[in-house]
Coordinates of C-alpha atoms in Angstrom, one line a residue:
X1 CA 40.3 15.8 -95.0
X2 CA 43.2 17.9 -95.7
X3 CA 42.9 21.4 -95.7
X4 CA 43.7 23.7 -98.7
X5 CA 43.6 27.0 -99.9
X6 CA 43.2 28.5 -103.3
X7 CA 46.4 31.1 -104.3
X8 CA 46.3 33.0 -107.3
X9 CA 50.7 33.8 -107.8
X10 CA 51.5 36.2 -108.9
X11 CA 47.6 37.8 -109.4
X12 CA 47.8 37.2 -105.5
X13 CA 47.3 40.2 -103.2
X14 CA 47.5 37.9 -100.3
X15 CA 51.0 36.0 -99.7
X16 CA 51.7 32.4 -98.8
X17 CA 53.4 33.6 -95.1
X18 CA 49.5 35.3 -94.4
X19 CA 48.4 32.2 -95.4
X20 CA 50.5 30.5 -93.5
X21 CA 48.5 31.9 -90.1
X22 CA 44.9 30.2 -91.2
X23 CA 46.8 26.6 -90.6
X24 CA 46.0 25.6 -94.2
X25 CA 48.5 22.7 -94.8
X26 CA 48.0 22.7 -98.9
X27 CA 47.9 24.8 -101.9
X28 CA 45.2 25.0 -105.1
X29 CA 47.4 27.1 -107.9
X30 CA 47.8 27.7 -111.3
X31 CA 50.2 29.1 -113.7
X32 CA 47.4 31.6 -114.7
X33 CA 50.3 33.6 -116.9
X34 CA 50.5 31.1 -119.6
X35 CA 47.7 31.1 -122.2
X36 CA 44.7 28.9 -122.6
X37 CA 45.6 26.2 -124.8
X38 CA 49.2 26.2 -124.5
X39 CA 51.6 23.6 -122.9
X40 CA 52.7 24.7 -119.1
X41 CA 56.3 24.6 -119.4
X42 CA 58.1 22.2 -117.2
X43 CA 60.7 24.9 -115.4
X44 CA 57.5 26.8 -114.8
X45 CA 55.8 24.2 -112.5
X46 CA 58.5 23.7 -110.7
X47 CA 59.1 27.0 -110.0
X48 CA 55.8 27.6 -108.4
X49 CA 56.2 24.3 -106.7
X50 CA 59.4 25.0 -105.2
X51 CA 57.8 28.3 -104.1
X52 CA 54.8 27.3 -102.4
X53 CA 56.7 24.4 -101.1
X54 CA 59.4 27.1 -99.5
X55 CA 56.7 28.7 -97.5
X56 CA 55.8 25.3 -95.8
X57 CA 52.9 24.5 -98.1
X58 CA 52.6 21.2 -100.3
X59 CA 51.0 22.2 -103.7
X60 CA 48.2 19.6 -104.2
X61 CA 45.7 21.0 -106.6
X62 CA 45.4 22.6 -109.8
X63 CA 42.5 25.1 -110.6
X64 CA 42.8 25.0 -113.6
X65 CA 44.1 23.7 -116.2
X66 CA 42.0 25.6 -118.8
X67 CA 40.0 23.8 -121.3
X68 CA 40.6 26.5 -124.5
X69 CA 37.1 27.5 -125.7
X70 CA 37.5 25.8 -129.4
X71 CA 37.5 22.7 -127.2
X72 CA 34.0 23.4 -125.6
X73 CA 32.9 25.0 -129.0
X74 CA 34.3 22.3 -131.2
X75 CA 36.2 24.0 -133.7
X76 CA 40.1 25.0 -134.9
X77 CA 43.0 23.2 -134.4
X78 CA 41.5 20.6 -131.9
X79 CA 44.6 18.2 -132.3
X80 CA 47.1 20.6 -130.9
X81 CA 45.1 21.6 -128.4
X82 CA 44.6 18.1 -127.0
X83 CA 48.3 17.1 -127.6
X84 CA 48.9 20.2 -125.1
X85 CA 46.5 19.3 -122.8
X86 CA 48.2 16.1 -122.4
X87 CA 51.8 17.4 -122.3
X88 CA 50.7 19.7 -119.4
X89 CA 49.2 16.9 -117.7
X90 CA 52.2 15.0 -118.3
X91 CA 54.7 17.8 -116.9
X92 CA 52.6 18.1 -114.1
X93 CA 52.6 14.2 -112.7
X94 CA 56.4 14.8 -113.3
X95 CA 56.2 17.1 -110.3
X96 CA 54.1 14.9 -108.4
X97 CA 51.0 17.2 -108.8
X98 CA 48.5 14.3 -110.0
X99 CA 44.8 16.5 -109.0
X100 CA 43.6 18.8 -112.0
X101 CA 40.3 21.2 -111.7
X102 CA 38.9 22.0 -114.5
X103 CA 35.6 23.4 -115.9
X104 CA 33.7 23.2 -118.8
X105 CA 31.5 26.5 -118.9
X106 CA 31.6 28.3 -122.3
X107 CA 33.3 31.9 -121.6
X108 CA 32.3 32.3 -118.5
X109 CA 33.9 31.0 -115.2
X110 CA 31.5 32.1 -112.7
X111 CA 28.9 34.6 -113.0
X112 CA 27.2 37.2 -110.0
X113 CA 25.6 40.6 -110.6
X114 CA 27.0 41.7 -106.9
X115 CA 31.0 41.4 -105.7
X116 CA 30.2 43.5 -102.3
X117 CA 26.7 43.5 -101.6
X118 CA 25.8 43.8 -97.8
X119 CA 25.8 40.2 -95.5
X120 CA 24.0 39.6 -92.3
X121 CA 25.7 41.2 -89.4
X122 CA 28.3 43.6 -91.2
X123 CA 30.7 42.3 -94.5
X124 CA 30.1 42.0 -97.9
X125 CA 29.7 38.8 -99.8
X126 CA 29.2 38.0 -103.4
X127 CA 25.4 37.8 -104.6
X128 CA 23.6 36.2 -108.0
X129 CA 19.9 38.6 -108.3
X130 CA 18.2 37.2 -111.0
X131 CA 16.3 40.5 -111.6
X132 CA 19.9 42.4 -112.3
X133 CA 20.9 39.5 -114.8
X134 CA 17.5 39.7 -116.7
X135 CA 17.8 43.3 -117.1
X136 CA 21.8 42.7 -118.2
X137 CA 20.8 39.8 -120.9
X138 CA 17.0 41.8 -121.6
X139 CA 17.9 45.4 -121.9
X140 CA 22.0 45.6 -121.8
X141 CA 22.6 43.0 -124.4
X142 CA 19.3 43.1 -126.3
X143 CA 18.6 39.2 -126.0
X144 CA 14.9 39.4 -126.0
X145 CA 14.6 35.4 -125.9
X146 CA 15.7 35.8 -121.9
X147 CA 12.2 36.3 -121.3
X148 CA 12.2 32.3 -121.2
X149 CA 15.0 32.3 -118.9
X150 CA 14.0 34.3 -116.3
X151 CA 10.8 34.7 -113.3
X152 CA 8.2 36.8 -114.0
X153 CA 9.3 38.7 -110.8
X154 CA 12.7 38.7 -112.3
X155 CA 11.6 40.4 -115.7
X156 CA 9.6 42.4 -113.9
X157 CA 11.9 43.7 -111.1
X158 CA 15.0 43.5 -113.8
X159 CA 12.7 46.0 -115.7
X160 CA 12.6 48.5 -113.1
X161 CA 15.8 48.3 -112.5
X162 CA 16.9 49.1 -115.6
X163 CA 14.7 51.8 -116.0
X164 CA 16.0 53.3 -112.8
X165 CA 19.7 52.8 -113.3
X166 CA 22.4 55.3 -114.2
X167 CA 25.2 55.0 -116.5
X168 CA 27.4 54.0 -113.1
X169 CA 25.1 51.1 -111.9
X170 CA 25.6 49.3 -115.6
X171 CA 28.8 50.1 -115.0
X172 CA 28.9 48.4 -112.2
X173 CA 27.1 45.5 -113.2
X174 CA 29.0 45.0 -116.2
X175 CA 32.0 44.7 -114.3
X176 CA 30.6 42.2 -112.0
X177 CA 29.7 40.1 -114.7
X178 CA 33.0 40.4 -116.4
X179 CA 34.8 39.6 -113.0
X180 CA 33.8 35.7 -113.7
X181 CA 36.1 35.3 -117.1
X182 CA 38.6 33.2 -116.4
X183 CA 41.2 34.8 -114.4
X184 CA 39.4 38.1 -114.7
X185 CA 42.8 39.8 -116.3
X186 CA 40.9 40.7 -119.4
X187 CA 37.1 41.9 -119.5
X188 CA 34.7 41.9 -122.4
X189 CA 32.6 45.5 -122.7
X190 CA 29.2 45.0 -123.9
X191 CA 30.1 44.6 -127.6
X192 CA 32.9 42.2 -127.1
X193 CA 30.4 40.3 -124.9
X194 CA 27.7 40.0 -128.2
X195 CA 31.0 38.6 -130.3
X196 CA 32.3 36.3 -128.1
X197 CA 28.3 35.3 -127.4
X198 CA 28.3 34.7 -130.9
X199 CA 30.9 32.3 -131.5
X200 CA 28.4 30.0 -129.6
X201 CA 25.7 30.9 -131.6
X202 CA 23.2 27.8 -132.7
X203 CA 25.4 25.1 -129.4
X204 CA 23.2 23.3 -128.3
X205 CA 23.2 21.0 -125.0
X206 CA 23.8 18.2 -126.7
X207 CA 26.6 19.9 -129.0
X208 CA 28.4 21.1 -125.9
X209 CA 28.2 17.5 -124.4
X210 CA 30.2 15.6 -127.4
X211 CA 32.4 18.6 -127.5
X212 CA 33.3 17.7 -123.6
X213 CA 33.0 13.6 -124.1
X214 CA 35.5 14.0 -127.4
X215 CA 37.7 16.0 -124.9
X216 CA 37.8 13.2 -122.0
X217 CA 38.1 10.4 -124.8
X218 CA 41.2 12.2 -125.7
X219 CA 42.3 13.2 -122.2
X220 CA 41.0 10.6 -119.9
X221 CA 43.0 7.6 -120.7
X222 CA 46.6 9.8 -120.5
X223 CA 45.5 10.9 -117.0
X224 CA 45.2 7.1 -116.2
X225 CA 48.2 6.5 -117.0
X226 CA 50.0 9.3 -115.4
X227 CA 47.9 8.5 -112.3
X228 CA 46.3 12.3 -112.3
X229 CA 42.9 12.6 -111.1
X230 CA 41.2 15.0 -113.3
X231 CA 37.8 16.7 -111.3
X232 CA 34.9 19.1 -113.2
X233 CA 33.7 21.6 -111.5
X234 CA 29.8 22.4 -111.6
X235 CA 28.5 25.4 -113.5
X236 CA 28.3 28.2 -111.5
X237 CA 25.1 29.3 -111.4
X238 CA 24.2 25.5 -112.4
X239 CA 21.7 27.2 -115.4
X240 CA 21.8 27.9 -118.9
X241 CA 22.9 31.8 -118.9
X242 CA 23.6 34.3 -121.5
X243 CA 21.9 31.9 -123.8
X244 CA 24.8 29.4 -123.3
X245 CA 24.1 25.9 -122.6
X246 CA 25.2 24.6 -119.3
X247 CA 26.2 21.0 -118.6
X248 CA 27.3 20.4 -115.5
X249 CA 24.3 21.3 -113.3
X250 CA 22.6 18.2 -111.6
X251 CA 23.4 15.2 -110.5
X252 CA 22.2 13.7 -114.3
X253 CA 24.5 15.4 -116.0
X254 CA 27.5 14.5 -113.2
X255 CA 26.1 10.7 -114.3
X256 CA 26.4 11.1 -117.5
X257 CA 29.8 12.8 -117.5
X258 CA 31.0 10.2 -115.0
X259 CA 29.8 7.2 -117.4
X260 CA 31.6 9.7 -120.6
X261 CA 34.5 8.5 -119.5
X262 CA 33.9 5.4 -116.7
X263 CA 37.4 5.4 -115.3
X264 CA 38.1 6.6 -111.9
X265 CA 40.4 9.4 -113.3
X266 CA 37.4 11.2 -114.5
X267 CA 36.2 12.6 -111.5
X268 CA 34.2 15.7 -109.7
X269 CA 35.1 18.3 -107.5
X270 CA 32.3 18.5 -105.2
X271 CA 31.2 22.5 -104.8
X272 CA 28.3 22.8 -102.6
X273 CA 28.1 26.7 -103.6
X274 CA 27.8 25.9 -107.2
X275 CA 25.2 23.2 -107.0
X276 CA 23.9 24.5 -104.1
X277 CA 22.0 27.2 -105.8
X278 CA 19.8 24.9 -108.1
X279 CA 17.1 24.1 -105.4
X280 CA 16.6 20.6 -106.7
X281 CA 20.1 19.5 -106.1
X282 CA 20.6 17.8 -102.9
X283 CA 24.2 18.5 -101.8
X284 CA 24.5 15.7 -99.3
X285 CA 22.7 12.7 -101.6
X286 CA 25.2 13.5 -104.5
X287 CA 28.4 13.6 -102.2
X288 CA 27.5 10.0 -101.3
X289 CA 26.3 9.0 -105.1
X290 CA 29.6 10.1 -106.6
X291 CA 31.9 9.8 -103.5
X292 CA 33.9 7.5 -105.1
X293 CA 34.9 10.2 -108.0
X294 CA 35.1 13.2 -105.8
X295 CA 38.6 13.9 -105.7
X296 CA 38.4 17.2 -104.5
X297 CA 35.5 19.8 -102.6
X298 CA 34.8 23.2 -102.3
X299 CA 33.1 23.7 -99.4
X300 CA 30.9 26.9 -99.2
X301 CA 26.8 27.7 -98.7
X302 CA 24.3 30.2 -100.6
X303 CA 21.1 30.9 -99.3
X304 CA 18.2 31.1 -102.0
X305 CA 15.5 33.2 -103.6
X306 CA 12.1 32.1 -105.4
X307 CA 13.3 34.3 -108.4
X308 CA 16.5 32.4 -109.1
X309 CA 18.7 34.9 -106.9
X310 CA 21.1 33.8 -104.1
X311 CA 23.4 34.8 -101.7
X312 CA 26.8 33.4 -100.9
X313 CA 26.3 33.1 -96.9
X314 CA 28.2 32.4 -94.0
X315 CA 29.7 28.6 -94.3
X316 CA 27.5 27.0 -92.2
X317 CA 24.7 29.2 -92.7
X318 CA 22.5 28.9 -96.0
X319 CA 20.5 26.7 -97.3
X320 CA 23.1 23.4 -97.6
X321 CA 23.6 20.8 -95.2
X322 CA 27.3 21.2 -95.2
X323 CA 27.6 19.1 -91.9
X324 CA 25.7 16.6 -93.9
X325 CA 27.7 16.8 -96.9
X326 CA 31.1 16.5 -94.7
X327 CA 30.0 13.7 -93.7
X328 CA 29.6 11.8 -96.8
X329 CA 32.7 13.2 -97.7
X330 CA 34.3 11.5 -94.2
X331 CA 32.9 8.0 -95.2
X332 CA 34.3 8.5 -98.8
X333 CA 37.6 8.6 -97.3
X334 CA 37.5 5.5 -95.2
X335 CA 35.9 3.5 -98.0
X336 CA 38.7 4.7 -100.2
X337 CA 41.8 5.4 -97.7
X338 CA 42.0 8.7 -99.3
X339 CA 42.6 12.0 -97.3
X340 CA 40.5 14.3 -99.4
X341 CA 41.7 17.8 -100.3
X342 CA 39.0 20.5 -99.7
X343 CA 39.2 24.3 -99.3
X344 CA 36.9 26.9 -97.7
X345 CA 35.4 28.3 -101.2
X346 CA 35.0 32.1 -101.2
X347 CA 34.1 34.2 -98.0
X348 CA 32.9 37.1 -97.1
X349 CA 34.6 40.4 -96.8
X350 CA 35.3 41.1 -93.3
X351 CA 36.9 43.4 -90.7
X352 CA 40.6 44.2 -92.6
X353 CA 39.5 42.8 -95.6
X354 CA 37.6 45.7 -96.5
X355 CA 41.1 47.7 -96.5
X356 CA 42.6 46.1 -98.9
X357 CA 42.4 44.0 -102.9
X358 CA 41.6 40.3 -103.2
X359 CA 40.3 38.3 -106.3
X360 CA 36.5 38.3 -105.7
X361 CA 35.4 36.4 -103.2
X362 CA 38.9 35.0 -102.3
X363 CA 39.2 37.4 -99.1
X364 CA 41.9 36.7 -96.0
X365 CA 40.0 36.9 -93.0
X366 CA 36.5 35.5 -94.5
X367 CA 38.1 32.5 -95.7
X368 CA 39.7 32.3 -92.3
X369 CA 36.5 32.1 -90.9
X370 CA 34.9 29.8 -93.2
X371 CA 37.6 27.4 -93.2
X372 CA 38.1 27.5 -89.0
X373 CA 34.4 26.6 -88.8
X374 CA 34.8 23.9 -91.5
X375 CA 37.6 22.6 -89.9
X376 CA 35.8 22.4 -86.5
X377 CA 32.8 20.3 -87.9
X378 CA 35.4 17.8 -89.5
X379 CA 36.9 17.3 -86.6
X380 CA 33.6 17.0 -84.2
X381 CA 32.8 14.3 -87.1
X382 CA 36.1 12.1 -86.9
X383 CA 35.7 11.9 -82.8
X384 CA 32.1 10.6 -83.5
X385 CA 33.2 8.2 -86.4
X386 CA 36.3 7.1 -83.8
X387 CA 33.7 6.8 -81.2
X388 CA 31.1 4.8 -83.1
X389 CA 33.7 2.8 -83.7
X390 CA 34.8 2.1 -80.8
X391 CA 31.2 1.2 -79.4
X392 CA 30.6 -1.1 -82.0
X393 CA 33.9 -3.1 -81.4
X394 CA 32.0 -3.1 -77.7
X395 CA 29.0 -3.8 -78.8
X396 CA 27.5 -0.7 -77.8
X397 CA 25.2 1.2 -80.2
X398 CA 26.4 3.7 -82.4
X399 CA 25.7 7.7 -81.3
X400 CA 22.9 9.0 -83.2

């Protein structure tokens, strides 16, 4: 499995020589400058290539290439958009870049109600409480029809909240909410949030679904032929919120998006945290299901609450099997001869990381830490999978 690590540019507070220290050997980017919808500009790519390829890094994924919002709603000028979608794609195999993350949440990237709250044995870590969220959708926003989204202990809880708040804790929680639009550069206040909200007005889950199989009918096949592997990320929580539909939250819908589209260009990139959170999804059954369309994992683990909350936790604490999942992931890559990119996905804030600015939940020394523990459970798999191997050839019995 090749190791990775997500870089934000320009947007970047940390630089590609501190990355060089965690022993990362790849880089996830984006040209998060140019705006959604329009075509990435050939000199541009290869300017951030030859830049992240100057610091000793190779630049092997793309998060994202964003899907403009009249794609996932349907509406304007849906030809040009998927003409540019293709000519990006097409600039981008011209630079040898051929893996693409995308995701195909209306307006929202990501969503928590915490970007610091307090982790087990000192940090800070990113946290989802379902009581804050029903109080933001219930009495921020005035959407009385979250009552049917929410726990009873979340409305109730969400209600006390509320009730106990200042004018600094909505604040607060607005901003944590607005740190998951895309890129975060531009936030919505609570009006702009009710008129973008409304542009979605009366989308269904079926709606959104033909809006995203239209856009792999029309994206798919150029892919193919450029030989880019193009990977969906889960919804994040993997639930309807804000009274948008969500379509990428179990391993039904990653069927039916796989089958959209039944090419091997359509693919998935795993992220335990993300799917993780539902409690019915089981992280290490759908790794091995879809294996042969992962093209590209985040690696991380949440630890869950009755009400719908949850915790991002340490990497290989939580509530996901991740040596489980890694393991799947390990036998994907011999079936397929593939070395699969993945990166530690988010951290918490530790030690020096507390001193200084990060993008939310993309800290130095937590993401250290995550990925040095990941990378020591990939390699105590490979010596067992050599081993087994080797008894077998013997005609010993495998190691349990």
């Amino acid at each position: 499995m090749r190791e990775t690590w997500r870089w934000f540019g320009e947007y970047d507070p940390i630089t590609l020589a501190e990355v060089a220290q965690t022993g990362a050997r790849g880089i996830v980017s984006a040209l998060h400058a140019v705006p959604y919808g329009e075509v990435w500009p050939q000199a541009a790519i290869a300017a951030r290539k030859a830049e992240i390829e100057a610091a000793g890094f190779t630049w092997d994924v793309v998060e994202s290439l964003p899907v403009h919002e009249d794609i996932k709603r349907g509406t304007g000028d849906l030809r040009r958009l998927f003409a540019n979608y293709r000519a990006s794609l097409a600039s981008l195999a011209r630079e040898g870049i051929k893996t693409v993350c995308y995701n195909f949440m209306p307006i929202l990237d990501w969503t928590r109600t915490d970007l610091a709250a307090p982790a087990p044995g000192g940090g800070t870590c990113l946290t989802f409480s379902a009581a804050k969220m029903a109080a933001f959708e219930i009495h921020m926003l005035g959407r009385e029809s979250a009552h049917d989204d929410y726990h009873p202990d979340a409305i109730h809880k969400g209600a006390q909240w509320y009730q106990d708040s200042r004018e600094a804790d909505r604040k607060a929680l607005l901003h944590a909410v607005m740190s998951g639009l895309p890129g975060a550069v531009e936030t919505y206040d609570i009006q702009g949030l009710l008129t973008a909200l409304e542009t979605y007005r009366d989308l269904s889950h079926d709606d959104l679904r033909a809006n995203l199989a239209r856009f792999l009918h029309e994206v798919v096949p150029t892919a193919a032929e450029l030989g880019v592997n193009l990977c969906i990320h889960p919804d994040d929580p993997p639930r309807d919120i804000l009274g948008l539909p969500r379509i990428v939250s179990t391993e039904t819908d990653i069927r039916w998006i796989m089958q959209a589209a039944d090419d091997p260009a359509n693919g998935l990139t795993l992220c335990t945290g993300s799917l993780g959170s539902r409690p019915k999804n089981h992280l290490p059954a759908i790794a091995r299901a879809f294996g042969a369309r992962i093209h590209f994992a985040h690696l991380r683990n949440v630890t869950k609450r009755i009400d719908g909350s949850f915790s991002e936790s340490a990497h290989l604490d939580g509530d996901v099997d991740l040596v489980a999942v890694i393991d799947a992931l390990l036998e994907t890559e011999a079936s397929r001869g593939a070395d699969l990119p993945f990166r530690a996905d988010h951290g918490h804030a530790l030690l020096t990381d507390t001193e200084r600015s990060f993008q939310p939940g993309y800290t130095l020394v937590g993401r250290l830490r995550g990925l040095a523990e990941l990378r020591g459970v990939v390699a105590a798999m490979t010596e067992r999978r050599r081993n087994d191997q080797s008894r077998r050839k013997n005609g010993s019995s495998p190691s349990l």
